[in-house]
PDB file of C-alpha atoms in Angstrom:
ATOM      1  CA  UNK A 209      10.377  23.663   6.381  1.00 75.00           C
ATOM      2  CA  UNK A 210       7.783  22.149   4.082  1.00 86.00           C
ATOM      3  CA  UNK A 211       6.182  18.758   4.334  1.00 88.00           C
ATOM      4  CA  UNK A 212       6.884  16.820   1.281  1.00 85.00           C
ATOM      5  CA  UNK A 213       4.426  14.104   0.156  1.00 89.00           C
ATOM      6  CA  UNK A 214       5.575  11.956  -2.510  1.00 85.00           C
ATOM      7  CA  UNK A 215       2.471  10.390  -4.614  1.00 87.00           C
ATOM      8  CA  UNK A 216       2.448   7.366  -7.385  1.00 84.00           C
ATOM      9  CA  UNK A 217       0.903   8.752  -9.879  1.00 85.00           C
ATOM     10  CA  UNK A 218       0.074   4.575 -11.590  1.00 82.00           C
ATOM     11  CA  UNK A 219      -2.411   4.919  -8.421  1.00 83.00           C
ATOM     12  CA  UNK A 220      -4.264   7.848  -9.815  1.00 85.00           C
ATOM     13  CA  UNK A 221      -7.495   7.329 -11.731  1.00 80.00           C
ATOM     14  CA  UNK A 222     -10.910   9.354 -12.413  1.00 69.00           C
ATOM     15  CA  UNK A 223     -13.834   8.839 -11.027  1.00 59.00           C
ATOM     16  CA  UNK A 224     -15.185   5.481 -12.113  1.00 57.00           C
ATOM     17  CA  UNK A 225     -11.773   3.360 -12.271  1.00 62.00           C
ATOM     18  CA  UNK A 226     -10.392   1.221  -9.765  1.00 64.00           C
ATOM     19  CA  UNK A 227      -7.622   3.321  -7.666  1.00 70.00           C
ATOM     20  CA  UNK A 228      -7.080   6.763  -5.378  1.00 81.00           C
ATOM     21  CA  UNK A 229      -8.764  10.353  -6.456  1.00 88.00           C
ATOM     22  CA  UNK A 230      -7.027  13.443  -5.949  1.00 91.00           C
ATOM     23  CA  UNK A 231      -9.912  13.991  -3.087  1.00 91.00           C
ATOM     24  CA  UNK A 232      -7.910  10.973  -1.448  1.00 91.00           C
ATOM     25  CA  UNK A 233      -4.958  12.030  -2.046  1.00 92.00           C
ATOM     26  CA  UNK A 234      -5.214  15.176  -0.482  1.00 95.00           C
ATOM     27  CA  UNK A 235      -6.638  13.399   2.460  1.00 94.00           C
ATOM     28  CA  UNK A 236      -4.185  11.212   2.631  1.00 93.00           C
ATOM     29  CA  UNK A 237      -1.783  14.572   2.619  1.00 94.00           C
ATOM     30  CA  UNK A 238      -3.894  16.095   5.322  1.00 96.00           C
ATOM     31  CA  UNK A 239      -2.977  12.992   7.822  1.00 94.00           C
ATOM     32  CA  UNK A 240       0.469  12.991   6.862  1.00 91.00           C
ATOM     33  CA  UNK A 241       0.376  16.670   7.836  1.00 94.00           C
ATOM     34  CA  UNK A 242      -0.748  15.694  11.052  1.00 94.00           C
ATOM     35  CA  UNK A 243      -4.438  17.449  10.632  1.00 95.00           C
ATOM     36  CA  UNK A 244      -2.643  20.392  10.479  1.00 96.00           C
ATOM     37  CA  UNK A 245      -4.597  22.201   7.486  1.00 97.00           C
ATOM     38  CA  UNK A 246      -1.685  25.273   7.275  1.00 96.00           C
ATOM     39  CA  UNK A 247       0.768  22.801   7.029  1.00 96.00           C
ATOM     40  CA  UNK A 248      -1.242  20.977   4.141  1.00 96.00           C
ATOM     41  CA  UNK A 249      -1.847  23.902   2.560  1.00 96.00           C
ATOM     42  CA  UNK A 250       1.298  25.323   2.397  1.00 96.00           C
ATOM     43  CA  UNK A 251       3.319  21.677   1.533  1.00 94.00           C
ATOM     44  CA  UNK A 252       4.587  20.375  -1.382  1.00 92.00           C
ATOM     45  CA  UNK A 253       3.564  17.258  -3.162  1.00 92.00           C
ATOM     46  CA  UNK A 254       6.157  15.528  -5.333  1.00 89.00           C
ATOM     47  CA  UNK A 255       4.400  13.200  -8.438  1.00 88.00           C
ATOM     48  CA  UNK A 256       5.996  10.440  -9.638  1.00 84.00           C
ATOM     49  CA  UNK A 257       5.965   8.430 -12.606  1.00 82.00           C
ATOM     50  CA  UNK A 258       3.881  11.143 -14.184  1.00 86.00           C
ATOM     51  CA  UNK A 259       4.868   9.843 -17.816  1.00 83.00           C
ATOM     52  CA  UNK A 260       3.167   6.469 -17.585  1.00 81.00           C
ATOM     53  CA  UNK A 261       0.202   8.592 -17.156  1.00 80.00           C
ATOM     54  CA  UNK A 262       1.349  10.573 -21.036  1.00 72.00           C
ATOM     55  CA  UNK A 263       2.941   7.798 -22.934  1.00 53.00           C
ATOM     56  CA  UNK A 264       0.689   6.025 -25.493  1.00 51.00           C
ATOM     57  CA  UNK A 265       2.934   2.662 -24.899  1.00 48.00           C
ATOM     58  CA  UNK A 266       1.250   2.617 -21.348  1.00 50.00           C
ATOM     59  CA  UNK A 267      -2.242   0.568 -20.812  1.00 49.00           C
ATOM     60  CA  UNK A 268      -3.882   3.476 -18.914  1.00 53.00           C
ATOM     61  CA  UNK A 269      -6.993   4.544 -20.302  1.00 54.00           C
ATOM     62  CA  UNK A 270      -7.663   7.029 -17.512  1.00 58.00           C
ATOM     63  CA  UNK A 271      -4.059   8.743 -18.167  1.00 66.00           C
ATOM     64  CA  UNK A 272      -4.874  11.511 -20.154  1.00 75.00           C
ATOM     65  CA  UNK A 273      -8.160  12.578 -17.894  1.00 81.00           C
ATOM     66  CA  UNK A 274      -5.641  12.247 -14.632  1.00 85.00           C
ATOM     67  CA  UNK A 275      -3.305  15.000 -16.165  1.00 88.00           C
ATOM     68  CA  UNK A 276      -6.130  17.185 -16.631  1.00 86.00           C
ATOM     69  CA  UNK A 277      -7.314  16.592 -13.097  1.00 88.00           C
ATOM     70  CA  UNK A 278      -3.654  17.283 -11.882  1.00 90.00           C
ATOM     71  CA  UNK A 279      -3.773  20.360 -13.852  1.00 90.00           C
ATOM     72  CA  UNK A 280      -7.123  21.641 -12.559  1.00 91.00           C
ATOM     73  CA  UNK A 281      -4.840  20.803  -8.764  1.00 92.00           C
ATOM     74  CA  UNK A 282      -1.817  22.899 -10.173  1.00 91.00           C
ATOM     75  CA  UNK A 283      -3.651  26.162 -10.749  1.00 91.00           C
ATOM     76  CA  UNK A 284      -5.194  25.751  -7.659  1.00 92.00           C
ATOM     77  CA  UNK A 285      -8.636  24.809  -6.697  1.00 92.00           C
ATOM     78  CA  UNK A 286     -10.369  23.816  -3.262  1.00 95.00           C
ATOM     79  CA  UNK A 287     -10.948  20.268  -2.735  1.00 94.00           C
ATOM     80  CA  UNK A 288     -13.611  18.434  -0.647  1.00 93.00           C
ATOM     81  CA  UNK A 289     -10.821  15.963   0.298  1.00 93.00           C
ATOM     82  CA  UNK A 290     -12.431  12.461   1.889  1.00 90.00           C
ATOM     83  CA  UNK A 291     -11.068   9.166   2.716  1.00 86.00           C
ATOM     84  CA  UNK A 292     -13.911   7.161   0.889  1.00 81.00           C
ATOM     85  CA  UNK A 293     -15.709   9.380  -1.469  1.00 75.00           C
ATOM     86  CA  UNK A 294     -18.223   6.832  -1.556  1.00 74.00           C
ATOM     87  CA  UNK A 295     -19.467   7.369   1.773  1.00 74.00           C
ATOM     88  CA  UNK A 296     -17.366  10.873   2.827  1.00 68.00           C
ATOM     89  CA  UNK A 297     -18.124  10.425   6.051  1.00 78.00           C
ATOM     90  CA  UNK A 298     -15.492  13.070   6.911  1.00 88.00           C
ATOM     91  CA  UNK A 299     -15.052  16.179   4.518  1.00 92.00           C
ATOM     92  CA  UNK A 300     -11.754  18.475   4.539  1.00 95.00           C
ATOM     93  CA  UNK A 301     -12.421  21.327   2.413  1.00 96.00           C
ATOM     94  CA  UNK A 302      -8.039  21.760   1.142  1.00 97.00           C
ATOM     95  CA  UNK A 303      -7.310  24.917  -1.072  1.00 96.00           C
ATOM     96  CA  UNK A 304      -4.127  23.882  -2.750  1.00 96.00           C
ATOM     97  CA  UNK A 305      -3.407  27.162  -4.235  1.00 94.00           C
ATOM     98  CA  UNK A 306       0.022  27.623  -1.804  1.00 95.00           C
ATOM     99  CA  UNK A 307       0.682  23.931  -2.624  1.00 95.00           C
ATOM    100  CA  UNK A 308       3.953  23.322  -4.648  1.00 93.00           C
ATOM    101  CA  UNK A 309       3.197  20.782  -7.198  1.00 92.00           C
ATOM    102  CA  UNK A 310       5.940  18.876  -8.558  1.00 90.00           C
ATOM    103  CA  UNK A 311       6.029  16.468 -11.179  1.00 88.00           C
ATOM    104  CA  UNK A 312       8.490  13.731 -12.236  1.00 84.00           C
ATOM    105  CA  UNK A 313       8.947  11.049 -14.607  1.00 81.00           C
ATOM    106  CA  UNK A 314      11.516   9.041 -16.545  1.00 76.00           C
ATOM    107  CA  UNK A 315      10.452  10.021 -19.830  1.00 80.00           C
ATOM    108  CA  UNK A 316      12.849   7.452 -21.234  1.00 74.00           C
ATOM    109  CA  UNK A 317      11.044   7.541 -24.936  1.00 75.00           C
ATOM    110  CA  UNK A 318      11.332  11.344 -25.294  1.00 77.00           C
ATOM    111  CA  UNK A 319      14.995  11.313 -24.258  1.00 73.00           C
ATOM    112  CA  UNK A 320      15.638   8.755 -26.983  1.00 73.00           C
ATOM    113  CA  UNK A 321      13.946  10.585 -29.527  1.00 73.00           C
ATOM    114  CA  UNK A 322      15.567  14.201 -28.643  1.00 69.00           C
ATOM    115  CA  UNK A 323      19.064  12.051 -28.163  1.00 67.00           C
ATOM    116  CA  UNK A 324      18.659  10.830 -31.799  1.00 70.00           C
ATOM    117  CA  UNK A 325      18.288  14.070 -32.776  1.00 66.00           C
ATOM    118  CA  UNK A 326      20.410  16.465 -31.089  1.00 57.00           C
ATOM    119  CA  UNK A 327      24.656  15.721 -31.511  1.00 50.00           C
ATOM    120  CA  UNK A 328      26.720  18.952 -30.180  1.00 47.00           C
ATOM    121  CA  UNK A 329      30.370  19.787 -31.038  1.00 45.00           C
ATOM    122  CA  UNK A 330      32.607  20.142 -28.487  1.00 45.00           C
ATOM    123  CA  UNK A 331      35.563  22.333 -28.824  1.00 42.00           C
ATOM    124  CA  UNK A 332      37.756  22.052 -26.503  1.00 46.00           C
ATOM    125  CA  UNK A 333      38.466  18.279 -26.644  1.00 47.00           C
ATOM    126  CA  UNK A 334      37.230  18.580 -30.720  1.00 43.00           C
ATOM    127  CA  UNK A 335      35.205  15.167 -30.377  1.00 40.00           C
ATOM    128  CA  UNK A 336      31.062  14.930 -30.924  1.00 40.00           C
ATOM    129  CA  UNK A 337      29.283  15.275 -27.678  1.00 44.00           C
ATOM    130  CA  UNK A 338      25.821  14.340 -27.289  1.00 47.00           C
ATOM    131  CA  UNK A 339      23.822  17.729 -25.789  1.00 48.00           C
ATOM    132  CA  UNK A 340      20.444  17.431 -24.589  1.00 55.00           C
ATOM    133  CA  UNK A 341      17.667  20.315 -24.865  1.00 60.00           C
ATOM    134  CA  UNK A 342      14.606  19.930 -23.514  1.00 70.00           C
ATOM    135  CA  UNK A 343      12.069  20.944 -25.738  1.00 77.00           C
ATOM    136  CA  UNK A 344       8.211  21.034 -24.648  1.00 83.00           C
ATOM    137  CA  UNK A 345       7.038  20.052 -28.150  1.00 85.00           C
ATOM    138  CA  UNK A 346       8.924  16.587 -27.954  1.00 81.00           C
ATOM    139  CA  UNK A 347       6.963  16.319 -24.661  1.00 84.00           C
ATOM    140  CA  UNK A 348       4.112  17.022 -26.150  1.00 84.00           C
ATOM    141  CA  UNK A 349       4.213  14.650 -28.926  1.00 83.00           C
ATOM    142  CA  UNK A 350       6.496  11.726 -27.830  1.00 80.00           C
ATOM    143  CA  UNK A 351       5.374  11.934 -23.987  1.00 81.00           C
ATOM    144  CA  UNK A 352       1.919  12.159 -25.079  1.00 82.00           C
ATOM    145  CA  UNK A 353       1.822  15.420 -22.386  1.00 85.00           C
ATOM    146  CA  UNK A 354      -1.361  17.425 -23.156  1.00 83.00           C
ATOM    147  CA  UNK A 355       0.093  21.150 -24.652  1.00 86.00           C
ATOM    148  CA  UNK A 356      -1.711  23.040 -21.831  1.00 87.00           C
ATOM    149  CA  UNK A 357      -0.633  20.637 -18.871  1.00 87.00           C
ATOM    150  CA  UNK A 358       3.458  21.226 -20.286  1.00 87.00           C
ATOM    151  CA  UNK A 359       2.562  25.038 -20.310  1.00 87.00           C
ATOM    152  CA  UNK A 360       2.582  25.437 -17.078  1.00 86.00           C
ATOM    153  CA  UNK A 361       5.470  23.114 -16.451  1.00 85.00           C
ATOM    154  CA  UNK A 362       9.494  24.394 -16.286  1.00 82.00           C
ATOM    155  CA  UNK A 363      11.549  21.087 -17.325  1.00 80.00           C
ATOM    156  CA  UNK A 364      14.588  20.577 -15.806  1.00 75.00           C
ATOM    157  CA  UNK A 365      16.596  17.242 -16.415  1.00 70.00           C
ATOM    158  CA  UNK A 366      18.340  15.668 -13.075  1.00 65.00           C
ATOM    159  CA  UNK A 367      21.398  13.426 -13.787  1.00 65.00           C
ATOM    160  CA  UNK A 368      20.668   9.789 -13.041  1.00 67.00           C
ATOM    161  CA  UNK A 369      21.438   8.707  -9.355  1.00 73.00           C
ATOM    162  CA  UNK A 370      24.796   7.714  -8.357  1.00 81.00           C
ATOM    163  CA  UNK A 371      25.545   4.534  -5.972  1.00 85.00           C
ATOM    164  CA  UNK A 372      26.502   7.338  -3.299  1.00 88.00           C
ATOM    165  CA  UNK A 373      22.949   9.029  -4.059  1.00 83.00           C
ATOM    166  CA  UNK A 374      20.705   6.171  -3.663  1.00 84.00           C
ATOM    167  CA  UNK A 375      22.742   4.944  -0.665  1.00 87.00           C
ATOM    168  CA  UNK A 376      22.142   8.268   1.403  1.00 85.00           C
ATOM    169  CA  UNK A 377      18.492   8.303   0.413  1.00 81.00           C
ATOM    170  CA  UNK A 378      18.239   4.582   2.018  1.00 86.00           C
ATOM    171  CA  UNK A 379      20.066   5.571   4.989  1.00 85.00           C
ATOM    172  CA  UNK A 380      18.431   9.053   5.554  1.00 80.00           C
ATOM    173  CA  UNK A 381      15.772   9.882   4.174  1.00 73.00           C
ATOM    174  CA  UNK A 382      12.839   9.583   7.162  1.00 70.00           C
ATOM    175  CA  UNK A 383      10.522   8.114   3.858  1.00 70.00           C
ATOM    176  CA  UNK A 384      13.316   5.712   2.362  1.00 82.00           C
ATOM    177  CA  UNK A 385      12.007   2.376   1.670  1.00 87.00           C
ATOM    178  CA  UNK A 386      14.315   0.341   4.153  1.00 91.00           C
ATOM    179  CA  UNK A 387      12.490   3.126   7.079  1.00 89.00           C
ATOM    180  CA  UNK A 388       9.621   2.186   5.987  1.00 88.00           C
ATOM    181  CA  UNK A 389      10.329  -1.367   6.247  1.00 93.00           C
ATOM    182  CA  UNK A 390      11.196  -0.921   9.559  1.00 93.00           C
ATOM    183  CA  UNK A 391       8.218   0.315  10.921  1.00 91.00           C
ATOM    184  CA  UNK A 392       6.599  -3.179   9.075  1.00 92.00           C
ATOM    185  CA  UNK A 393       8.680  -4.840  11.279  1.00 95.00           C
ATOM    186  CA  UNK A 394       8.203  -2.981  14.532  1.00 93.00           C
ATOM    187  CA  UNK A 395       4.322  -3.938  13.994  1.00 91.00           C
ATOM    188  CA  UNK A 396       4.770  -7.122  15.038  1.00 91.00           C
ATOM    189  CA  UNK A 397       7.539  -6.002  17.846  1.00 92.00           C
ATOM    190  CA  UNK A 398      11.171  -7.276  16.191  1.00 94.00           C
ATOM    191  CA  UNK A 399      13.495  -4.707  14.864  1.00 95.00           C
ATOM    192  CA  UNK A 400      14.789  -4.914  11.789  1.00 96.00           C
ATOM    193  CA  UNK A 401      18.962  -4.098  11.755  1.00 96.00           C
ATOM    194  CA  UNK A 402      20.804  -3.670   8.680  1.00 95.00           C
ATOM    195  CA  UNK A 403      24.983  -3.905   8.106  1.00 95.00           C
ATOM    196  CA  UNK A 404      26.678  -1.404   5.791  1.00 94.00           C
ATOM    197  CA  UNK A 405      27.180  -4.175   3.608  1.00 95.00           C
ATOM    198  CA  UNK A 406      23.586  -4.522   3.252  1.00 96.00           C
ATOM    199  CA  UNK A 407      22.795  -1.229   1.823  1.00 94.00           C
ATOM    200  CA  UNK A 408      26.190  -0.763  -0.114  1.00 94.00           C
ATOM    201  CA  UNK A 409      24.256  -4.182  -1.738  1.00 94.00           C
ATOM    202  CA  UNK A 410      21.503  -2.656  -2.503  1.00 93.00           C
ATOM    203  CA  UNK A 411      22.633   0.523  -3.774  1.00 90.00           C
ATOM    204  CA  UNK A 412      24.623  -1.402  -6.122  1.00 91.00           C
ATOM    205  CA  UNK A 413      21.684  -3.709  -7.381  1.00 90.00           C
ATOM    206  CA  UNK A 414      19.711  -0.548  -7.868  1.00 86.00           C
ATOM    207  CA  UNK A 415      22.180   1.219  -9.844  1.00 84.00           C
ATOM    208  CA  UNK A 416      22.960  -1.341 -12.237  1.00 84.00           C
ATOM    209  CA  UNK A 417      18.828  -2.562 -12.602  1.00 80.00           C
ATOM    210  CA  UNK A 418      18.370   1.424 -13.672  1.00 71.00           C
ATOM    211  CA  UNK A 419      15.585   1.492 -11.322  1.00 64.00           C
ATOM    212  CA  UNK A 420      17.212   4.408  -9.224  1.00 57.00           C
ATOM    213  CA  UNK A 421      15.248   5.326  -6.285  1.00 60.00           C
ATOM    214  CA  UNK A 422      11.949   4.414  -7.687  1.00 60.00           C
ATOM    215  CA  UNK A 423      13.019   0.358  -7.422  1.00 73.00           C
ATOM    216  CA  UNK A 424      14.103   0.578  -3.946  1.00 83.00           C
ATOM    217  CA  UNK A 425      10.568  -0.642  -2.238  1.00 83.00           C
ATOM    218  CA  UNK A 426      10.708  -3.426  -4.389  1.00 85.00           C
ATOM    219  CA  UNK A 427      14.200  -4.474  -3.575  1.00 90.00           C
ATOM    220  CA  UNK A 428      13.909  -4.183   0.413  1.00 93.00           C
ATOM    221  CA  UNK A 429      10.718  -6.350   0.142  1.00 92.00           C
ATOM    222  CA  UNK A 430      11.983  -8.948  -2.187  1.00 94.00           C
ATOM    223  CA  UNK A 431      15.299  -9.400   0.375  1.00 95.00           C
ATOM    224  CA  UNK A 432      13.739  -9.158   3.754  1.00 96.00           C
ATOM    225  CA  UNK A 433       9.779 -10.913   3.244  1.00 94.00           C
ATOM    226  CA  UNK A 434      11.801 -14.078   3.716  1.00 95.00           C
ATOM    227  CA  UNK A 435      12.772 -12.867   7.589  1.00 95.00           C
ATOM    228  CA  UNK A 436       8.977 -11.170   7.717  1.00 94.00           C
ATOM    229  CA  UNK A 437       7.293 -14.730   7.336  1.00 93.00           C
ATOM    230  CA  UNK A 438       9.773 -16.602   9.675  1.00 92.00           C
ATOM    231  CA  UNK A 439       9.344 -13.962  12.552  1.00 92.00           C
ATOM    232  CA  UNK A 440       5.302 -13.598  11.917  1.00 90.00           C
ATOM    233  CA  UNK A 441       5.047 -17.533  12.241  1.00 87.00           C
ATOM    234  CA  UNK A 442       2.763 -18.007  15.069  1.00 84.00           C
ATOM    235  CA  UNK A 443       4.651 -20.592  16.958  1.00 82.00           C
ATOM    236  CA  UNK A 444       7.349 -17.965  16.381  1.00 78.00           C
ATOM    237  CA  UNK A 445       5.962 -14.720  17.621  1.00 79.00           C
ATOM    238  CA  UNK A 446       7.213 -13.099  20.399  1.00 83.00           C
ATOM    239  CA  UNK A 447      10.511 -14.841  20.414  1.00 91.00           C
ATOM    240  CA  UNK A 448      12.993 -13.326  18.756  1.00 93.00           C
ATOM    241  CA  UNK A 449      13.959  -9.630  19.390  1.00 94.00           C
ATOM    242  CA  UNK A 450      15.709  -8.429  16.332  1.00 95.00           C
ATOM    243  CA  UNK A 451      17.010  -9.278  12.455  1.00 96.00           C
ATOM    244  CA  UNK A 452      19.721  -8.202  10.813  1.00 97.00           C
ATOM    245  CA  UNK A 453      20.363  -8.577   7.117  1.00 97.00           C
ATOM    246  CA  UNK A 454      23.427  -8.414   5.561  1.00 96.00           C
ATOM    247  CA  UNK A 455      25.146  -7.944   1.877  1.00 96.00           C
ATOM    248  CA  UNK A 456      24.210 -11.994   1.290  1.00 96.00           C
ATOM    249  CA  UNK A 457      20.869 -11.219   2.247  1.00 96.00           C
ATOM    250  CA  UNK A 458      20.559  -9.179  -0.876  1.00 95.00           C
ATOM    251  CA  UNK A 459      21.707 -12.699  -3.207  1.00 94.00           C
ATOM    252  CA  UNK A 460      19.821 -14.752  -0.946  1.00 96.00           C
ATOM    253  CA  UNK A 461      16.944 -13.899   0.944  1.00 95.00           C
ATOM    254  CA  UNK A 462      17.142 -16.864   3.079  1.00 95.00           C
ATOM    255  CA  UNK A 463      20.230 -15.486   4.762  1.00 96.00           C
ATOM    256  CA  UNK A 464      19.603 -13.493   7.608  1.00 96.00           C
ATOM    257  CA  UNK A 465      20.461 -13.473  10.977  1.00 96.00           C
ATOM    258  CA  UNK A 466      17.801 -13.672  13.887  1.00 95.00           C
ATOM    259  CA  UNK A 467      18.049 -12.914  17.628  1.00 94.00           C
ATOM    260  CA  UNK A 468      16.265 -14.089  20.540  1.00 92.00           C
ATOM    261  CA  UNK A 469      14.732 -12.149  22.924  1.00 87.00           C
ATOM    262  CA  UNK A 470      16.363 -12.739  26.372  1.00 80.00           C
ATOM    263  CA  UNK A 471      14.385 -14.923  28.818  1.00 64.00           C
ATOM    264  CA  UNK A 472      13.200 -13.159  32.500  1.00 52.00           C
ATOM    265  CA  UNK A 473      14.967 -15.667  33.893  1.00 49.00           C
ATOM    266  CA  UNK A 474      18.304 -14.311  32.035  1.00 44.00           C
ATOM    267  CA  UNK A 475      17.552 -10.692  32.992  1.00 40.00           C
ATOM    268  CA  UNK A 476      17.431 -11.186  36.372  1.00 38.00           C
ATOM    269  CA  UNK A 477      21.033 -12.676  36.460  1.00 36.00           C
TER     270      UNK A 477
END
């Protein structure tokens, strides 16, 4: 299948502002791709948070110029991609022409606006239901999308994320935020173990903050940095083996369970 590569869009900027270039980006892709430049150019990046780049409520001077440079990457153009393009010590010419480009946002002040003015009737039960159409003109001027970046956009609405949802995307997804996590941990050798409880927790907290899967980074940092510090204490490293985190880890990030690595001494009995 195709590599997906999911990018922030808040860290986009043009040239001249602090933050990462599309050249960066598709660097960035390019490594994730394992230097493979088929595979980059045949992946598919998935944009998030593309309406803080739109909406006129957002402190983002650079927005507007970004969605033109992500249009100019939609219809396909070839890229001198670079980790620095300061220096660009290494160049990767990327033609992201084959590249699927998807885009995502919450959009939450266009859906209020088209919810305030779209009621349906619904027959069967003979109540008012609320029906939402997705226009590209509401876009246009309550997302403050530029008309030619929506034109080459198809809009489809996903229903928000269940519990269930955000749990599987914790527990499977090789890119969830608690995986990710993980590998923070295994830098500094302990393993970081998580109950059912734990991510049931989490799940929960998520669904009911509205954050979806977007807040989940945010979450697994706030309730395990507690465990990072202890284990990364100096006097401390090296001696404990794992940590597991539990549902009460999620209330209180001081509670957390460690375990010592077994002595040689231990082993050999």
């Amino acid at each position: 299948g195709k590599k997906l590569f999911i990018v922030d869009t808040t860290t986009l900027t043009k040239a001249g502002y602090t933050g990462r270039d599309i050249e960066q980006v598709l660097y960035d892709l390019h490594e994730y791709c394992g230097r493979d430049i088929n595979v980059t150019e045949n992946s598919i990046i998935y944009l998030d948070e593309i309406d803080k780049k739109g909406s006129s409520k957002k402190d983002d001077p650079a927005g507007q110029s970004v969605l033109n440079l992500i249009l100019k990457l939609i219809e396909g153009s070839v890229y001198d991609a670079t980790r620095d393009p300061k220096t660009a010590s290494e160049v990767i010419k990327i033609d992201t022409k084959n590249i699927i480009i998807v885009v995502g946002g919450a959009f939450s002040d266009v859906l209020e606006t088209i919810r305030k003015n779209t009621m349906g009737f619904d027959r069967k039960n003979n109540i008012s239901n609320e029906i939402i159409e997705l226009d590209k003109e509401a876009f246009i001027k309550d997302g403050m999308m530029p008309r030619e970046f929506m034109g080459r956009m198809k809009i489809i609405k996903f229903n928000d994320l269940t519990q269930e949802d955000i749990k599987c995307i914790l527990e499977e997804s090789d890119e969830s935020a608690l995986k990710i996590q993980q590998k923070v941990f295994e830098k500094i050798g302990v393993k970081l173990k998580f109950t059912d409880g734990y991510v049931s927790k989490v799940a929960e907290k998520a669904y009911k903050m509205k954050t979806g899967a977007r807040g989940l980074e945010d979450l697994i940092s706030s309730t395990t940095w507690q465990a990072l510090a202890e284990v990364s204490e100096p006097e401390d490293k090296g001696l404990y083996s794992s940590v597991i985190v539990t549902e009460e880890t999620v209330e209180d990030n001081t509670q957390y369970k460690l375990v010592k690595k077994k002595s040689k001494k231990n082993k050999k009995q």
